[in-house]
Amino acid sequence: MKFIHISDLHFHGTDEKNSEVTKTLGNLNKNYPSHCIIVTGDIVDDGNKEQYILAFEALQHFKKRIFICPGNHDFGTAGNFYERKKAESFDEYLMTPLQQNGTFSDDNLPVVSIIRENNDQVMLIALDTNLETMDPTDFACGNVGDKQLKALKDILSDSSNATFTKILFFHHHPFIRSDFTMELKDASKLMEVIKNKVNVVLFGHKHDSDMWRSKYGIEFILASNNSPGKGSAREITIENKNITVNEVPID
């Protein structure tokens, strides 16, 4: 079972401004036709309808093998000003037509998907880490929130889920400490919930690629850059519960 992690696509409202991202996605579809694609937010740049329509046109080719979560730019202008209508548009134009296993703008609970292939069973858990605020001093910060954290804790402590390999993905970078404009405010609470409980963690937001091994008892923690035009992305392979990560070309 193979996954490719990409992030921060930042679709704009015109085809001319989307040439790089559409090229990257076209190459992904052509060269990795059986891989699952995980996109960790900022799919569009301002949460506008026109951007969502163009994003769906490009992403629909991955239907039934794409898994997404929202970023701060998906829910608000410039990524700094949350708007309920734009959060609802994310569900309307992407989550529902891309056949995701839930939505975010209603209950704001983790969206869980199960994939089975040969001897492997993988549980994908998507979170919404957007801070629902119009306060400009919150900038591009994130927050998981107590409700979502409790639901996540319940999922991870359920004994019936013990046999799954678990991939948790969200947008905001949990290890940003020096930039108060981008931090995940309750990152310490999140890491306390997931330590020793998941196998892989994926996120974006900072536009920097990075990898941590065996941190918080998690085999792989992977940060994606803003993928379009970057040339490569990480491929996660799960076979008989063994996990490997490699860089693969995407342009």
PDB file of C-alpha atoms in Angstrom:
ATOM      1  CA  MET A   1       0.000   0.000   0.000  1.00  0.00           C
ATOM      2  CA  LYS A   2       1.532   3.298  -1.098  1.00  0.00           C
ATOM      3  CA  PHE A   3       0.765   6.929  -0.267  1.00  0.00           C
ATOM      4  CA  ILE A   4       2.178  10.223  -1.490  1.00  0.00           C
ATOM      5  CA  HIS A   5       2.048  13.230   0.825  1.00  0.00           C
ATOM      6  CA  ILE A   6       1.637  16.688  -0.720  1.00  0.00           C
ATOM      7  CA  SER A   7       0.499  19.994   0.733  1.00  0.00           C
ATOM      8  CA  ASP A   8      -0.148  23.706   0.251  1.00  0.00           C
ATOM      9  CA  LEU A   9      -1.337  23.628  -3.351  1.00  0.00           C
ATOM     10  CA  HIS A  10      -2.772  27.172  -3.146  1.00  0.00           C
ATOM     11  CA  PHE A  11      -5.111  27.087  -6.130  1.00  0.00           C
ATOM     12  CA  HIS A  12      -5.972  30.547  -7.420  1.00  0.00           C
ATOM     13  CA  GLY A  13      -9.054  31.637  -9.336  1.00  0.00           C
ATOM     14  CA  THR A  14      -7.613  31.542 -12.862  1.00  0.00           C
ATOM     15  CA  ASP A  15      -6.024  28.772 -14.908  1.00  0.00           C
ATOM     16  CA  GLU A  16      -3.047  30.990 -15.714  1.00  0.00           C
ATOM     17  CA  LYS A  17      -2.026  31.196 -12.054  1.00  0.00           C
ATOM     18  CA  ASN A  18      -2.462  27.449 -11.550  1.00  0.00           C
ATOM     19  CA  SER A  19      -0.114  26.136 -14.238  1.00  0.00           C
ATOM     20  CA  GLU A  20       2.471  24.823 -11.779  1.00  0.00           C
ATOM     21  CA  VAL A  21       0.015  23.002  -9.511  1.00  0.00           C
ATOM     22  CA  THR A  22      -1.927  21.483 -12.405  1.00  0.00           C
ATOM     23  CA  LYS A  23       1.329  20.244 -13.932  1.00  0.00           C
ATOM     24  CA  THR A  24       2.366  18.639 -10.633  1.00  0.00           C
ATOM     25  CA  LEU A  25      -1.009  16.954 -10.188  1.00  0.00           C
ATOM     26  CA  GLY A  26      -1.005  15.778 -13.794  1.00  0.00           C
ATOM     27  CA  ASN A  27       2.374  14.135 -13.273  1.00  0.00           C
ATOM     28  CA  LEU A  28       1.164  12.518 -10.057  1.00  0.00           C
ATOM     29  CA  ASN A  29      -1.866  11.072 -11.796  1.00  0.00           C
ATOM     30  CA  LYS A  30       0.190   9.793 -14.719  1.00  0.00           C
ATOM     31  CA  ASN A  31       3.164   8.375 -12.823  1.00  0.00           C
ATOM     32  CA  TYR A  32       1.468   7.075  -9.665  1.00  0.00           C
ATOM     33  CA  PRO A  33      -1.936   5.797 -10.813  1.00  0.00           C
ATOM     34  CA  SER A  34      -2.442   3.413  -7.889  1.00  0.00           C
ATOM     35  CA  HIS A  35      -1.006   5.516  -5.047  1.00  0.00           C
ATOM     36  CA  CYS A  36      -3.252   7.137  -2.479  1.00  0.00           C
ATOM     37  CA  ILE A  37      -2.716  10.893  -2.293  1.00  0.00           C
ATOM     38  CA  ILE A  38      -2.855  12.754   1.029  1.00  0.00           C
ATOM     39  CA  VAL A  39      -3.127  16.560   0.856  1.00  0.00           C
ATOM     40  CA  THR A  40      -2.535  18.367   4.138  1.00  0.00           C
ATOM     41  CA  GLY A  41      -4.403  21.604   3.579  1.00  0.00           C
ATOM     42  CA  ASP A  42      -4.187  24.990   1.897  1.00  0.00           C
ATOM     43  CA  ILE A  43      -5.656  23.449  -1.212  1.00  0.00           C
ATOM     44  CA  VAL A  44      -6.868  26.894  -2.286  1.00  0.00           C
ATOM     45  CA  ASP A  45      -5.461  30.338  -1.550  1.00  0.00           C
ATOM     46  CA  ASP A  46      -8.432  32.345  -0.219  1.00  0.00           C
ATOM     47  CA  GLY A  47     -11.399  29.981   0.105  1.00  0.00           C
ATOM     48  CA  ASN A  48     -13.211  31.528  -2.861  1.00  0.00           C
ATOM     49  CA  LYS A  49     -15.739  29.575  -4.906  1.00  0.00           C
ATOM     50  CA  GLU A  50     -13.783  30.041  -8.130  1.00  0.00           C
ATOM     51  CA  GLN A  51     -10.669  28.603  -6.526  1.00  0.00           C
ATOM     52  CA  TYR A  52     -12.568  25.613  -5.169  1.00  0.00           C
ATOM     53  CA  ILE A  53     -14.088  24.865  -8.568  1.00  0.00           C
ATOM     54  CA  LEU A  54     -10.674  24.834 -10.260  1.00  0.00           C
ATOM     55  CA  ALA A  55      -9.193  22.760  -7.439  1.00  0.00           C
ATOM     56  CA  PHE A  56     -11.919  20.152  -7.783  1.00  0.00           C
ATOM     57  CA  GLU A  57     -11.450  19.978 -11.549  1.00  0.00           C
ATOM     58  CA  ALA A  58      -7.800  19.058 -10.967  1.00  0.00           C
ATOM     59  CA  LEU A  59      -8.329  16.751  -7.986  1.00  0.00           C
ATOM     60  CA  GLN A  60     -11.335  14.807  -9.255  1.00  0.00           C
ATOM     61  CA  HIS A  61      -8.996  12.508 -11.199  1.00  0.00           C
ATOM     62  CA  PHE A  62      -7.837  11.113  -7.838  1.00  0.00           C
ATOM     63  CA  LYS A  63     -11.342  10.368  -6.588  1.00  0.00           C
ATOM     64  CA  LYS A  64     -11.514   7.300  -4.312  1.00  0.00           C
ATOM     65  CA  ARG A  65      -7.777   7.512  -3.632  1.00  0.00           C
ATOM     66  CA  ILE A  66      -7.366  11.069  -2.352  1.00  0.00           C
ATOM     67  CA  PHE A  67      -7.649  12.162   1.275  1.00  0.00           C
ATOM     68  CA  ILE A  68      -7.716  15.818   2.296  1.00  0.00           C
ATOM     69  CA  CYS A  69      -7.928  18.159   5.261  1.00  0.00           C
ATOM     70  CA  PRO A  70      -8.329  21.946   5.386  1.00  0.00           C
ATOM     71  CA  GLY A  71      -5.693  24.614   5.980  1.00  0.00           C
ATOM     72  CA  ASN A  72      -5.995  28.220   7.082  1.00  0.00           C
ATOM     73  CA  HIS A  73      -6.086  29.508   3.492  1.00  0.00           C
ATOM     74  CA  ASP A  74      -9.008  27.210   2.688  1.00  0.00           C
ATOM     75  CA  PHE A  75     -11.161  28.839   5.357  1.00  0.00           C
ATOM     76  CA  GLY A  76     -10.229  32.510   5.029  1.00  0.00           C
ATOM     77  CA  THR A  77      -8.828  35.366   2.975  1.00  0.00           C
ATOM     78  CA  ALA A  78      -5.027  35.472   3.107  1.00  0.00           C
ATOM     79  CA  GLY A  79      -5.224  32.584   5.562  1.00  0.00           C
ATOM     80  CA  ASN A  80      -5.754  34.991   8.460  1.00  0.00           C
ATOM     81  CA  PHE A  81      -9.493  35.625   8.704  1.00  0.00           C
ATOM     82  CA  TYR A  82     -11.751  32.623   9.284  1.00  0.00           C
ATOM     83  CA  GLU A  83     -15.103  32.720   7.491  1.00  0.00           C
ATOM     84  CA  ARG A  84     -17.826  30.174   8.165  1.00  0.00           C
ATOM     85  CA  LYS A  85     -19.054  30.364   4.563  1.00  0.00           C
ATOM     86  CA  LYS A  86     -15.631  29.413   3.234  1.00  0.00           C
ATOM     87  CA  ALA A  87     -15.402  26.484   5.636  1.00  0.00           C
ATOM     88  CA  GLU A  88     -18.753  25.278   4.312  1.00  0.00           C
ATOM     89  CA  SER A  89     -17.475  25.724   0.744  1.00  0.00           C
ATOM     90  CA  PHE A  90     -14.558  23.394   1.507  1.00  0.00           C
ATOM     91  CA  ASP A  91     -17.076  20.677   2.328  1.00  0.00           C
ATOM     92  CA  GLU A  92     -19.390  21.533  -0.565  1.00  0.00           C
ATOM     93  CA  TYR A  93     -16.795  21.768  -3.333  1.00  0.00           C
ATOM     94  CA  LEU A  94     -14.138  19.314  -2.127  1.00  0.00           C
ATOM     95  CA  MET A  95     -15.015  16.988   0.759  1.00  0.00           C
ATOM     96  CA  THR A  96     -18.382  15.835  -0.594  1.00  0.00           C
ATOM     97  CA  PRO A  97     -17.649  15.558  -4.345  1.00  0.00           C
ATOM     98  CA  LEU A  98     -14.267  13.937  -3.663  1.00  0.00           C
ATOM     99  CA  GLN A  99     -16.150  11.322  -1.619  1.00  0.00           C
ATOM    100  CA  GLN A 100     -14.381  11.923   1.673  1.00  0.00           C
ATOM    101  CA  ASN A 101     -15.722   9.985   4.626  1.00  0.00           C
ATOM    102  CA  GLY A 102     -17.162  13.031   6.386  1.00  0.00           C
ATOM    103  CA  THR A 103     -17.143  16.832   6.547  1.00  0.00           C
ATOM    104  CA  PHE A 104     -15.598  19.423   8.860  1.00  0.00           C
ATOM    105  CA  SER A 105     -17.908  22.448   8.986  1.00  0.00           C
ATOM    106  CA  ASP A 106     -20.685  20.787  11.002  1.00  0.00           C
ATOM    107  CA  ASP A 107     -19.522  18.685  13.953  1.00  0.00           C
ATOM    108  CA  ASN A 108     -15.809  19.441  13.489  1.00  0.00           C
ATOM    109  CA  LEU A 109     -14.836  15.882  14.365  1.00  0.00           C
ATOM    110  CA  PRO A 110     -11.982  13.799  12.932  1.00  0.00           C
ATOM    111  CA  VAL A 111     -12.730  12.266   9.545  1.00  0.00           C
ATOM    112  CA  VAL A 112     -11.732   8.602   9.581  1.00  0.00           C
ATOM    113  CA  SER A 113     -11.161   6.415   6.514  1.00  0.00           C
ATOM    114  CA  ILE A 114     -10.167   2.752   6.377  1.00  0.00           C
ATOM    115  CA  ILE A 115      -8.103   1.212   3.585  1.00  0.00           C
ATOM    116  CA  ARG A 116      -7.453  -2.505   3.300  1.00  0.00           C
ATOM    117  CA  GLU A 117      -4.974  -4.106   0.936  1.00  0.00           C
ATOM    118  CA  ASN A 118      -3.601  -7.637   1.204  1.00  0.00           C
ATOM    119  CA  ASN A 119      -2.466  -8.095   4.816  1.00  0.00           C
ATOM    120  CA  ASP A 120      -2.551  -4.408   5.719  1.00  0.00           C
ATOM    121  CA  GLN A 121      -5.271  -2.317   7.288  1.00  0.00           C
ATOM    122  CA  VAL A 122      -4.659   1.425   7.461  1.00  0.00           C
ATOM    123  CA  MET A 123      -6.715   3.967   9.366  1.00  0.00           C
ATOM    124  CA  LEU A 124      -6.424   7.518   8.031  1.00  0.00           C
ATOM    125  CA  ILE A 125      -7.457  10.216  10.497  1.00  0.00           C
ATOM    126  CA  ALA A 126      -7.910  13.774   9.200  1.00  0.00           C
ATOM    127  CA  LEU A 127      -8.158  16.763  11.542  1.00  0.00           C
ATOM    128  CA  ASP A 128      -9.246  20.365  11.086  1.00  0.00           C
ATOM    129  CA  THR A 129      -6.647  22.526  12.844  1.00  0.00           C
ATOM    130  CA  ASN A 130      -8.111  25.892  11.847  1.00  0.00           C
ATOM    131  CA  LEU A 131      -8.551  28.519  14.526  1.00  0.00           C
ATOM    132  CA  GLU A 132     -12.055  29.910  14.040  1.00  0.00           C
ATOM    133  CA  THR A 133     -11.278  33.557  14.641  1.00  0.00           C
ATOM    134  CA  MET A 134     -11.583  36.948  12.980  1.00  0.00           C
ATOM    135  CA  ASP A 135      -8.986  38.474  15.301  1.00  0.00           C
ATOM    136  CA  PRO A 136      -6.117  39.718  13.090  1.00  0.00           C
ATOM    137  CA  THR A 137      -3.638  39.123  15.927  1.00  0.00           C
ATOM    138  CA  ASP A 138      -4.227  35.368  15.567  1.00  0.00           C
ATOM    139  CA  PHE A 139      -2.612  35.533  12.127  1.00  0.00           C
ATOM    140  CA  ALA A 140      -2.188  32.011  10.647  1.00  0.00           C
ATOM    141  CA  CYS A 141      -2.258  30.128  13.937  1.00  0.00           C
ATOM    142  CA  GLY A 142      -4.139  26.879  14.447  1.00  0.00           C
ATOM    143  CA  ASN A 143      -6.004  24.982  17.124  1.00  0.00           C
ATOM    144  CA  VAL A 144      -7.314  21.423  17.329  1.00  0.00           C
ATOM    145  CA  GLY A 145      -9.783  22.170  20.104  1.00  0.00           C
ATOM    146  CA  ASP A 146     -10.968  20.137  23.068  1.00  0.00           C
ATOM    147  CA  LYS A 147     -13.904  18.533  21.240  1.00  0.00           C
ATOM    148  CA  GLN A 148     -11.770  17.207  18.411  1.00  0.00           C
ATOM    149  CA  LEU A 149      -9.006  16.145  20.804  1.00  0.00           C
ATOM    150  CA  LYS A 150     -11.458  14.125  22.888  1.00  0.00           C
ATOM    151  CA  ALA A 151     -12.853  12.432  19.781  1.00  0.00           C
ATOM    152  CA  LEU A 152      -9.320  11.638  18.608  1.00  0.00           C
ATOM    153  CA  LYS A 153      -8.413  10.227  22.010  1.00  0.00           C
ATOM    154  CA  ASP A 154     -11.500   8.004  21.917  1.00  0.00           C
ATOM    155  CA  ILE A 155     -10.572   6.697  18.460  1.00  0.00           C
ATOM    156  CA  LEU A 156      -7.010   5.903  19.488  1.00  0.00           C
ATOM    157  CA  SER A 157      -7.996   4.234  22.752  1.00  0.00           C
ATOM    158  CA  ASP A 158     -10.683   2.024  21.174  1.00  0.00           C
ATOM    159  CA  SER A 159      -9.370  -1.538  21.401  1.00  0.00           C
ATOM    160  CA  SER A 160     -11.167  -2.498  18.179  1.00  0.00           C
ATOM    161  CA  ASN A 161      -8.811  -0.119  16.325  1.00  0.00           C
ATOM    162  CA  ALA A 162      -5.630  -1.623  17.770  1.00  0.00           C
ATOM    163  CA  THR A 163      -4.703  -3.647  14.685  1.00  0.00           C
ATOM    164  CA  PHE A 164      -4.767  -0.708  12.268  1.00  0.00           C
ATOM    165  CA  THR A 165      -1.663   1.094  11.078  1.00  0.00           C
ATOM    166  CA  LYS A 166      -2.623   4.710  11.788  1.00  0.00           C
ATOM    167  CA  ILE A 167      -1.806   7.779   9.707  1.00  0.00           C
ATOM    168  CA  LEU A 168      -2.846  11.085  11.273  1.00  0.00           C
ATOM    169  CA  PHE A 169      -2.826  14.178   9.092  1.00  0.00           C
ATOM    170  CA  PHE A 170      -3.661  17.853   9.514  1.00  0.00           C
ATOM    171  CA  HIS A 171      -2.403  21.235   8.315  1.00  0.00           C
ATOM    172  CA  HIS A 172      -0.654  23.233  11.045  1.00  0.00           C
ATOM    173  CA  HIS A 173       2.939  22.472  12.014  1.00  0.00           C
ATOM    174  CA  PRO A 174       3.003  21.218  15.631  1.00  0.00           C
ATOM    175  CA  PHE A 175       6.672  22.007  16.257  1.00  0.00           C
ATOM    176  CA  ILE A 176       6.680  25.741  15.481  1.00  0.00           C
ATOM    177  CA  ARG A 177       7.707  27.495  18.686  1.00  0.00           C
ATOM    178  CA  SER A 178       9.564  30.608  17.516  1.00  0.00           C
ATOM    179  CA  ASP A 179       6.910  32.108  15.197  1.00  0.00           C
ATOM    180  CA  PHE A 180       3.816  33.245  17.089  1.00  0.00           C
ATOM    181  CA  THR A 181       2.019  33.961  13.803  1.00  0.00           C
ATOM    182  CA  MET A 182       1.931  30.315  12.657  1.00  0.00           C
ATOM    183  CA  GLU A 183       1.942  28.105  15.736  1.00  0.00           C
ATOM    184  CA  LEU A 184      -0.540  25.365  16.586  1.00  0.00           C
ATOM    185  CA  LYS A 185      -1.746  26.734  19.899  1.00  0.00           C
ATOM    186  CA  ASP A 186      -2.626  23.416  21.520  1.00  0.00           C
ATOM    187  CA  ALA A 187       0.183  21.390  19.952  1.00  0.00           C
ATOM    188  CA  SER A 188       1.339  20.062  23.319  1.00  0.00           C
ATOM    189  CA  LYS A 189      -2.144  18.695  24.048  1.00  0.00           C
ATOM    190  CA  LEU A 190      -2.273  17.052  20.623  1.00  0.00           C
ATOM    191  CA  MET A 191       1.120  15.405  21.015  1.00  0.00           C
ATOM    192  CA  GLU A 192       0.134  14.108  24.442  1.00  0.00           C
ATOM    193  CA  VAL A 193      -2.932  12.431  22.912  1.00  0.00           C
ATOM    194  CA  ILE A 194      -1.099  10.826  19.996  1.00  0.00           C
ATOM    195  CA  LYS A 195       2.267   9.828  21.467  1.00  0.00           C
ATOM    196  CA  ASN A 196       2.825   6.079  21.085  1.00  0.00           C
ATOM    197  CA  LYS A 197      -0.655   5.853  19.503  1.00  0.00           C
ATOM    198  CA  VAL A 198      -0.144   6.514  15.779  1.00  0.00           C
ATOM    199  CA  ASN A 199       2.443   5.342  13.258  1.00  0.00           C
ATOM    200  CA  VAL A 200       2.713   8.305  10.882  1.00  0.00           C
ATOM    201  CA  VAL A 201       1.902  12.019  11.250  1.00  0.00           C
ATOM    202  CA  LEU A 202       1.673  14.345   8.230  1.00  0.00           C
ATOM    203  CA  PHE A 203       1.259  18.126   7.971  1.00  0.00           C
ATOM    204  CA  GLY A 204       2.262  21.188   5.933  1.00  0.00           C
ATOM    205  CA  HIS A 205       1.711  24.926   6.586  1.00  0.00           C
ATOM    206  CA  LYS A 206       5.317  26.106   6.943  1.00  0.00           C
ATOM    207  CA  HIS A 207       6.302  25.309   3.325  1.00  0.00           C
ATOM    208  CA  ASP A 208       9.405  23.483   4.587  1.00  0.00           C
ATOM    209  CA  SER A 209      10.075  19.780   4.074  1.00  0.00           C
ATOM    210  CA  ASP A 210      11.295  17.878   7.121  1.00  0.00           C
ATOM    211  CA  MET A 211      11.219  14.460   8.775  1.00  0.00           C
ATOM    212  CA  TRP A 212      11.467  13.192  12.341  1.00  0.00           C
ATOM    213  CA  ARG A 213      12.024   9.553  13.279  1.00  0.00           C
ATOM    214  CA  SER A 214      10.754   7.913  16.469  1.00  0.00           C
ATOM    215  CA  LYS A 215       9.698  11.222  18.058  1.00  0.00           C
ATOM    216  CA  TYR A 216       6.912  10.954  20.648  1.00  0.00           C
ATOM    217  CA  GLY A 217       6.908   7.222  19.979  1.00  0.00           C
ATOM    218  CA  ILE A 218       5.773   7.841  16.381  1.00  0.00           C
ATOM    219  CA  GLU A 219       7.683   6.068  13.607  1.00  0.00           C
ATOM    220  CA  PHE A 220       7.554   8.914  11.087  1.00  0.00           C
ATOM    221  CA  ILE A 221       6.535  12.561  11.431  1.00  0.00           C
ATOM    222  CA  LEU A 222       6.645  14.247   8.035  1.00  0.00           C
ATOM    223  CA  ALA A 223       6.329  17.912   7.083  1.00  0.00           C
ATOM    224  CA  SER A 224       5.629  18.702   3.431  1.00  0.00           C
ATOM    225  CA  ASN A 225       6.716  21.818   1.606  1.00  0.00           C
ATOM    226  CA  ASN A 226       4.381  23.682  -0.738  1.00  0.00           C
ATOM    227  CA  SER A 227       4.466  20.862  -3.257  1.00  0.00           C
ATOM    228  CA  PRO A 228       3.818  22.456  -6.693  1.00  0.00           C
ATOM    229  CA  GLY A 229       7.080  22.925  -8.541  1.00  0.00           C
ATOM    230  CA  LYS A 230       9.229  21.424  -5.796  1.00  0.00           C
ATOM    231  CA  GLY A 231      10.165  18.352  -7.832  1.00  0.00           C
ATOM    232  CA  SER A 232       9.704  15.660  -5.206  1.00  0.00           C
ATOM    233  CA  ALA A 233       7.452  14.451  -2.413  1.00  0.00           C
ATOM    234  CA  ARG A 234       7.514  11.681   0.150  1.00  0.00           C
ATOM    235  CA  GLU A 235       6.150   8.251  -0.613  1.00  0.00           C
ATOM    236  CA  ILE A 236       4.982   6.190   2.349  1.00  0.00           C
ATOM    237  CA  THR A 237       4.896   2.430   1.795  1.00  0.00           C
ATOM    238  CA  ILE A 238       3.134   0.070   4.188  1.00  0.00           C
ATOM    239  CA  GLU A 239       3.686  -3.639   3.667  1.00  0.00           C
ATOM    240  CA  ASN A 240       2.946  -6.249   6.313  1.00  0.00           C
ATOM    241  CA  LYS A 241       2.822  -3.387   8.833  1.00  0.00           C
ATOM    242  CA  ASN A 242       6.358  -2.316   7.941  1.00  0.00           C
ATOM    243  CA  ILE A 243       6.603   1.371   7.052  1.00  0.00           C
ATOM    244  CA  THR A 244       9.203   2.914   4.753  1.00  0.00           C
ATOM    245  CA  VAL A 245       9.498   6.488   3.507  1.00  0.00           C
ATOM    246  CA  ASN A 246      11.255   7.614   0.323  1.00  0.00           C
ATOM    247  CA  GLU A 247      11.544  10.744  -1.793  1.00  0.00           C
ATOM    248  CA  VAL A 248       9.967  10.339  -5.234  1.00  0.00           C
ATOM    249  CA  PRO A 249       9.848  12.720  -8.223  1.00  0.00           C
ATOM    250  CA  ILE A 250       6.554  14.508  -8.879  1.00  0.00           C
ATOM    251  CA  ASP A 251       7.558  17.000 -11.612  1.00  0.00           C
TER     252      ASP A 251
END
